[in-house]
């Protein structure tokens, strides 16, 4: 019996929404329930979070070390080691520009060389959030006098460390790093390093 041929590539698809109800709208997210018509003609309710999206940065220095920050995440009650990252919350801002802004604000660095590392839906069973993770290289610290960002709330006392990329991979696989952007970015950067990052898409590559 032959196996059907499928191209392993995500494609857009939208099933009919019979009705939709909004339950909560906050500063960042909205919670909704859609009644969706399934292929067997049954209508099923699906709850999910509408999210503006995010960007993250694997900042890699000339010694092959990745920059990581530690931040408190209240929903999981943990201090998580993460990549510099943030919301797509500036209207009209290009994704790379947003990533560069987060790298500057959270870590105090700028980068000369940018590539798209990986695109992902963070948790597609419960939110429409999509993230783009960039690889940033040729880094330099931003002089303190040029930084005008004030750290508040969870970002107060947020340490910045550099660890070898291979060590970050080991820690991710050992369950020591849990943030999904960090795990995806670290593993993607390690895989992409095999050809010196030659196969990566440009920073301005469109999202599929």
mmCIF file of C-alpha atoms in Angstrom:
data_model
loop_
_atom_site.group_PDB
_atom_site.id
_atom_site.type_symbol
_atom_site.label_atom_id
_atom_site.label_comp_id
_atom_site.label_asym_id
_atom_site.label_seq_id
_atom_site.Cartn_x
_atom_site.Cartn_y
_atom_site.Cartn_z
ATOM 1 C CA UNK A 1 0.000 0.000 0.000
ATOM 2 C CA UNK A 2 1.549 3.281 -1.092
ATOM 3 C CA UNK A 3 1.910 6.258 1.215
ATOM 4 C CA UNK A 4 0.440 9.587 -0.027
ATOM 5 C CA UNK A 5 3.029 12.141 -1.010
ATOM 6 C CA UNK A 6 3.016 15.291 1.110
ATOM 7 C CA UNK A 7 5.339 18.261 1.007
ATOM 8 C CA UNK A 8 6.489 18.857 4.568
ATOM 9 C CA UNK A 9 5.782 22.549 4.539
ATOM 10 C CA UNK A 10 3.237 24.532 6.569
ATOM 11 C CA UNK A 11 0.558 26.174 4.428
ATOM 12 C CA UNK A 12 -2.200 28.714 5.155
ATOM 13 C CA UNK A 13 -5.625 27.190 5.852
ATOM 14 C CA UNK A 14 -8.751 28.668 7.403
ATOM 15 C CA UNK A 15 -11.803 26.624 8.374
ATOM 16 C CA UNK A 16 -15.189 28.309 8.637
ATOM 17 C CA UNK A 17 -15.865 30.159 11.886
ATOM 18 C CA UNK A 18 -19.582 29.932 12.637
ATOM 19 C CA UNK A 19 -19.432 32.374 15.556
ATOM 20 C CA UNK A 20 -16.866 34.134 17.724
ATOM 21 C CA UNK A 21 -17.023 35.523 21.273
ATOM 22 C CA UNK A 22 -14.504 37.748 23.061
ATOM 23 C CA UNK A 23 -14.109 37.060 26.789
ATOM 24 C CA UNK A 24 -11.236 39.304 27.825
ATOM 25 C CA UNK A 25 -9.137 42.078 26.324
ATOM 26 C CA UNK A 26 -6.025 43.199 28.168
ATOM 27 C CA UNK A 27 -2.984 45.354 27.540
ATOM 28 C CA UNK A 28 -1.323 42.685 25.383
ATOM 29 C CA UNK A 29 -3.655 39.744 24.798
ATOM 30 C CA UNK A 30 -7.292 39.031 23.972
ATOM 31 C CA UNK A 31 -9.037 35.760 24.829
ATOM 32 C CA UNK A 32 -11.688 34.509 22.401
ATOM 33 C CA UNK A 33 -13.751 31.434 21.637
ATOM 34 C CA UNK A 34 -14.464 30.501 18.024
ATOM 35 C CA UNK A 35 -17.044 27.950 16.961
ATOM 36 C CA UNK A 36 -15.275 26.186 14.086
ATOM 37 C CA UNK A 37 -16.795 23.905 11.452
ATOM 38 C CA UNK A 38 -14.752 20.690 11.320
ATOM 39 C CA UNK A 39 -14.304 18.555 8.211
ATOM 40 C CA UNK A 40 -16.811 16.037 9.563
ATOM 41 C CA UNK A 41 -19.333 18.941 9.690
ATOM 42 C CA UNK A 42 -19.347 19.065 13.495
ATOM 43 C CA UNK A 43 -19.056 22.542 15.025
ATOM 44 C CA UNK A 44 -16.519 22.634 17.861
ATOM 45 C CA UNK A 45 -15.511 25.492 20.164
ATOM 46 C CA UNK A 46 -11.850 26.494 20.307
ATOM 47 C CA UNK A 47 -10.510 28.891 22.958
ATOM 48 C CA UNK A 48 -7.334 30.814 22.180
ATOM 49 C CA UNK A 49 -5.291 33.902 22.922
ATOM 50 C CA UNK A 50 -4.900 36.606 20.277
ATOM 51 C CA UNK A 51 -1.333 37.920 20.537
ATOM 52 C CA UNK A 52 0.557 40.676 18.652
ATOM 53 C CA UNK A 53 3.573 38.420 18.027
ATOM 54 C CA UNK A 54 7.180 38.601 19.150
ATOM 55 C CA UNK A 55 10.810 38.730 18.091
ATOM 56 C CA UNK A 56 13.926 37.308 19.723
ATOM 57 C CA UNK A 57 17.679 37.479 19.113
ATOM 58 C CA UNK A 58 20.457 34.908 19.269
ATOM 59 C CA UNK A 59 23.369 37.316 19.726
ATOM 60 C CA UNK A 60 26.571 35.433 18.972
ATOM 61 C CA UNK A 61 30.002 36.914 19.591
ATOM 62 C CA UNK A 62 33.276 36.183 17.790
ATOM 63 C CA UNK A 63 34.161 33.529 20.388
ATOM 64 C CA UNK A 64 30.998 31.554 19.614
ATOM 65 C CA UNK A 65 29.225 32.582 22.811
ATOM 66 C CA UNK A 66 25.518 33.368 22.996
ATOM 67 C CA UNK A 67 24.131 36.224 25.084
ATOM 68 C CA UNK A 68 21.435 35.249 27.560
ATOM 69 C CA UNK A 69 19.401 37.178 30.091
ATOM 70 C CA UNK A 70 17.492 35.980 33.149
ATOM 71 C CA UNK A 71 13.962 37.165 33.795
ATOM 72 C CA UNK A 72 11.154 36.310 36.198
ATOM 73 C CA UNK A 73 8.090 34.823 34.466
ATOM 74 C CA UNK A 74 5.118 34.878 36.778
ATOM 75 C CA UNK A 75 2.817 32.384 34.980
ATOM 76 C CA UNK A 76 5.396 29.597 35.426
ATOM 77 C CA UNK A 77 6.823 30.918 38.728
ATOM 78 C CA UNK A 78 10.421 30.667 37.571
ATOM 79 C CA UNK A 79 13.499 32.690 36.760
ATOM 80 C CA UNK A 80 14.107 31.742 33.136
ATOM 81 C CA UNK A 81 17.241 32.121 31.047
ATOM 82 C CA UNK A 82 16.129 33.686 27.789
ATOM 83 C CA UNK A 83 17.215 35.474 24.640
ATOM 84 C CA UNK A 84 16.675 39.225 24.319
ATOM 85 C CA UNK A 85 13.097 39.356 23.065
ATOM 86 C CA UNK A 86 9.956 41.432 22.997
ATOM 87 C CA UNK A 87 6.541 42.106 21.535
ATOM 88 C CA UNK A 88 5.734 43.320 18.055
ATOM 89 C CA UNK A 89 4.020 46.300 19.620
ATOM 90 C CA UNK A 90 5.354 49.234 17.592
ATOM 91 C CA UNK A 91 3.113 49.916 14.621
ATOM 92 C CA UNK A 92 4.950 49.790 11.292
ATOM 93 C CA UNK A 93 8.237 48.666 12.826
ATOM 94 C CA UNK A 94 10.176 46.118 10.759
ATOM 95 C CA UNK A 95 10.849 42.853 12.576
ATOM 96 C CA UNK A 96 14.630 43.300 12.456
ATOM 97 C CA UNK A 97 14.303 46.833 13.815
ATOM 98 C CA UNK A 98 12.222 45.509 16.684
ATOM 99 C CA UNK A 99 14.781 42.811 17.413
ATOM 100 C CA UNK A 100 17.599 45.371 17.338
ATOM 101 C CA UNK A 101 15.635 47.558 19.748
ATOM 102 C CA UNK A 102 15.168 44.662 22.170
ATOM 103 C CA UNK A 103 18.858 43.731 21.969
ATOM 104 C CA UNK A 104 19.769 47.327 22.803
ATOM 105 C CA UNK A 105 17.222 47.810 25.579
ATOM 106 C CA UNK A 106 17.615 44.471 27.331
ATOM 107 C CA UNK A 107 21.300 43.772 26.824
ATOM 108 C CA UNK A 108 22.964 47.016 25.737
ATOM 109 C CA UNK A 109 24.396 45.691 22.462
ATOM 110 C CA UNK A 110 24.092 46.443 18.763
ATOM 111 C CA UNK A 111 24.899 44.151 15.845
ATOM 112 C CA UNK A 112 26.170 44.762 12.313
ATOM 113 C CA UNK A 113 25.198 41.408 10.765
ATOM 114 C CA UNK A 114 21.654 40.044 10.902
ATOM 115 C CA UNK A 115 20.000 36.922 9.528
ATOM 116 C CA UNK A 116 16.635 35.260 9.993
ATOM 117 C CA UNK A 117 17.280 32.180 12.082
ATOM 118 C CA UNK A 118 13.879 30.539 12.534
ATOM 119 C CA UNK A 119 10.164 31.341 12.498
ATOM 120 C CA UNK A 120 7.766 29.596 14.859
ATOM 121 C CA UNK A 121 4.305 29.619 16.381
ATOM 122 C CA UNK A 122 5.002 29.542 20.106
ATOM 123 C CA UNK A 123 2.005 27.409 21.130
ATOM 124 C CA UNK A 124 -0.408 27.034 18.192
ATOM 125 C CA UNK A 125 -2.950 24.997 20.130
ATOM 126 C CA UNK A 126 -3.804 27.954 22.363
ATOM 127 C CA UNK A 127 -2.483 31.178 20.820
ATOM 128 C CA UNK A 128 -1.897 32.746 17.408
ATOM 129 C CA UNK A 129 1.427 34.224 18.593
ATOM 130 C CA UNK A 130 4.171 33.896 16.037
ATOM 131 C CA UNK A 131 7.790 34.675 16.687
ATOM 132 C CA UNK A 132 10.781 35.389 14.483
ATOM 133 C CA UNK A 133 14.168 34.603 15.974
ATOM 134 C CA UNK A 134 17.138 36.395 14.464
ATOM 135 C CA UNK A 135 20.841 35.637 14.492
ATOM 136 C CA UNK A 136 22.850 38.777 15.285
ATOM 137 C CA UNK A 137 26.648 38.911 14.906
ATOM 138 C CA UNK A 138 29.473 41.437 14.786
ATOM 139 C CA UNK A 139 28.354 42.799 18.122
ATOM 140 C CA UNK A 140 29.485 45.863 20.013
ATOM 141 C CA UNK A 141 28.374 47.307 23.350
ATOM 142 C CA UNK A 142 26.356 50.508 23.230
ATOM 143 C CA UNK A 143 28.012 53.300 25.247
ATOM 144 C CA UNK A 144 26.106 53.907 28.454
ATOM 145 C CA UNK A 145 25.404 57.513 27.528
ATOM 146 C CA UNK A 146 23.501 56.427 24.404
ATOM 147 C CA UNK A 147 21.065 54.203 26.285
ATOM 148 C CA UNK A 148 17.868 55.916 27.387
ATOM 149 C CA UNK A 149 15.831 52.835 28.280
ATOM 150 C CA UNK A 150 14.747 52.486 31.912
ATOM 151 C CA UNK A 151 14.357 48.926 33.199
ATOM 152 C CA UNK A 152 11.153 48.410 35.173
ATOM 153 C CA UNK A 153 9.226 45.574 36.804
ATOM 154 C CA UNK A 154 10.586 42.135 35.762
ATOM 155 C CA UNK A 155 13.450 43.783 33.877
ATOM 156 C CA UNK A 156 14.984 45.289 37.028
ATOM 157 C CA UNK A 157 18.104 43.362 38.098
ATOM 158 C CA UNK A 158 18.104 41.258 34.919
ATOM 159 C CA UNK A 159 21.583 39.722 34.591
ATOM 160 C CA UNK A 160 23.291 39.290 31.226
ATOM 161 C CA UNK A 161 25.699 36.390 30.656
ATOM 162 C CA UNK A 162 27.658 34.938 27.749
ATOM 163 C CA UNK A 163 27.939 31.158 27.408
ATOM 164 C CA UNK A 164 29.433 29.009 24.628
ATOM 165 C CA UNK A 165 26.800 28.003 22.096
ATOM 166 C CA UNK A 166 27.651 24.333 22.549
ATOM 167 C CA UNK A 167 27.140 24.692 26.310
ATOM 168 C CA UNK A 168 23.789 26.376 25.712
ATOM 169 C CA UNK A 169 22.780 23.395 23.545
ATOM 170 C CA UNK A 170 23.804 20.992 26.300
ATOM 171 C CA UNK A 171 21.811 22.941 28.870
ATOM 172 C CA UNK A 172 18.730 23.062 26.639
ATOM 173 C CA UNK A 173 18.832 19.297 26.040
ATOM 174 C CA UNK A 174 19.417 18.664 29.735
ATOM 175 C CA UNK A 175 16.253 20.561 30.700
ATOM 176 C CA UNK A 176 18.133 23.458 32.256
ATOM 177 C CA UNK A 177 16.776 26.044 29.784
ATOM 178 C CA UNK A 178 12.993 26.060 29.241
ATOM 179 C CA UNK A 179 12.034 29.248 27.411
ATOM 180 C CA UNK A 180 10.735 28.147 23.999
ATOM 181 C CA UNK A 181 12.365 30.975 22.050
ATOM 182 C CA UNK A 182 15.679 30.275 23.744
ATOM 183 C CA UNK A 183 15.537 26.530 23.095
ATOM 184 C CA UNK A 184 14.506 26.983 19.451
ATOM 185 C CA UNK A 185 17.038 29.733 18.817
ATOM 186 C CA UNK A 186 19.946 27.957 20.471
ATOM 187 C CA UNK A 187 19.342 24.678 18.640
ATOM 188 C CA UNK A 188 18.738 26.458 15.322
ATOM 189 C CA UNK A 189 21.916 28.509 15.666
ATOM 190 C CA UNK A 190 23.931 25.393 16.472
ATOM 191 C CA UNK A 191 22.518 23.589 13.436
ATOM 192 C CA UNK A 192 23.091 26.610 11.177
ATOM 193 C CA UNK A 193 26.709 26.922 12.314
ATOM 194 C CA UNK A 194 27.533 23.698 10.424
ATOM 195 C CA UNK A 195 27.887 25.646 7.159
ATOM 196 C CA UNK A 196 28.997 28.893 8.743
ATOM 197 C CA UNK A 197 25.415 30.228 8.616
ATOM 198 C CA UNK A 198 25.532 30.360 4.803
ATOM 199 C CA UNK A 199 22.092 28.752 4.439
ATOM 200 C CA UNK A 200 20.222 31.259 6.592
ATOM 201 C CA UNK A 201 17.613 33.578 5.114
ATOM 202 C CA UNK A 202 18.257 37.324 5.035
ATOM 203 C CA UNK A 203 16.957 39.344 7.967
ATOM 204 C CA UNK A 204 14.220 40.904 5.846
ATOM 205 C CA UNK A 205 12.912 37.553 4.538
ATOM 206 C CA UNK A 206 9.094 37.521 4.444
ATOM 207 C CA UNK A 207 7.154 35.365 6.855
ATOM 208 C CA UNK A 208 5.365 32.495 5.124
#
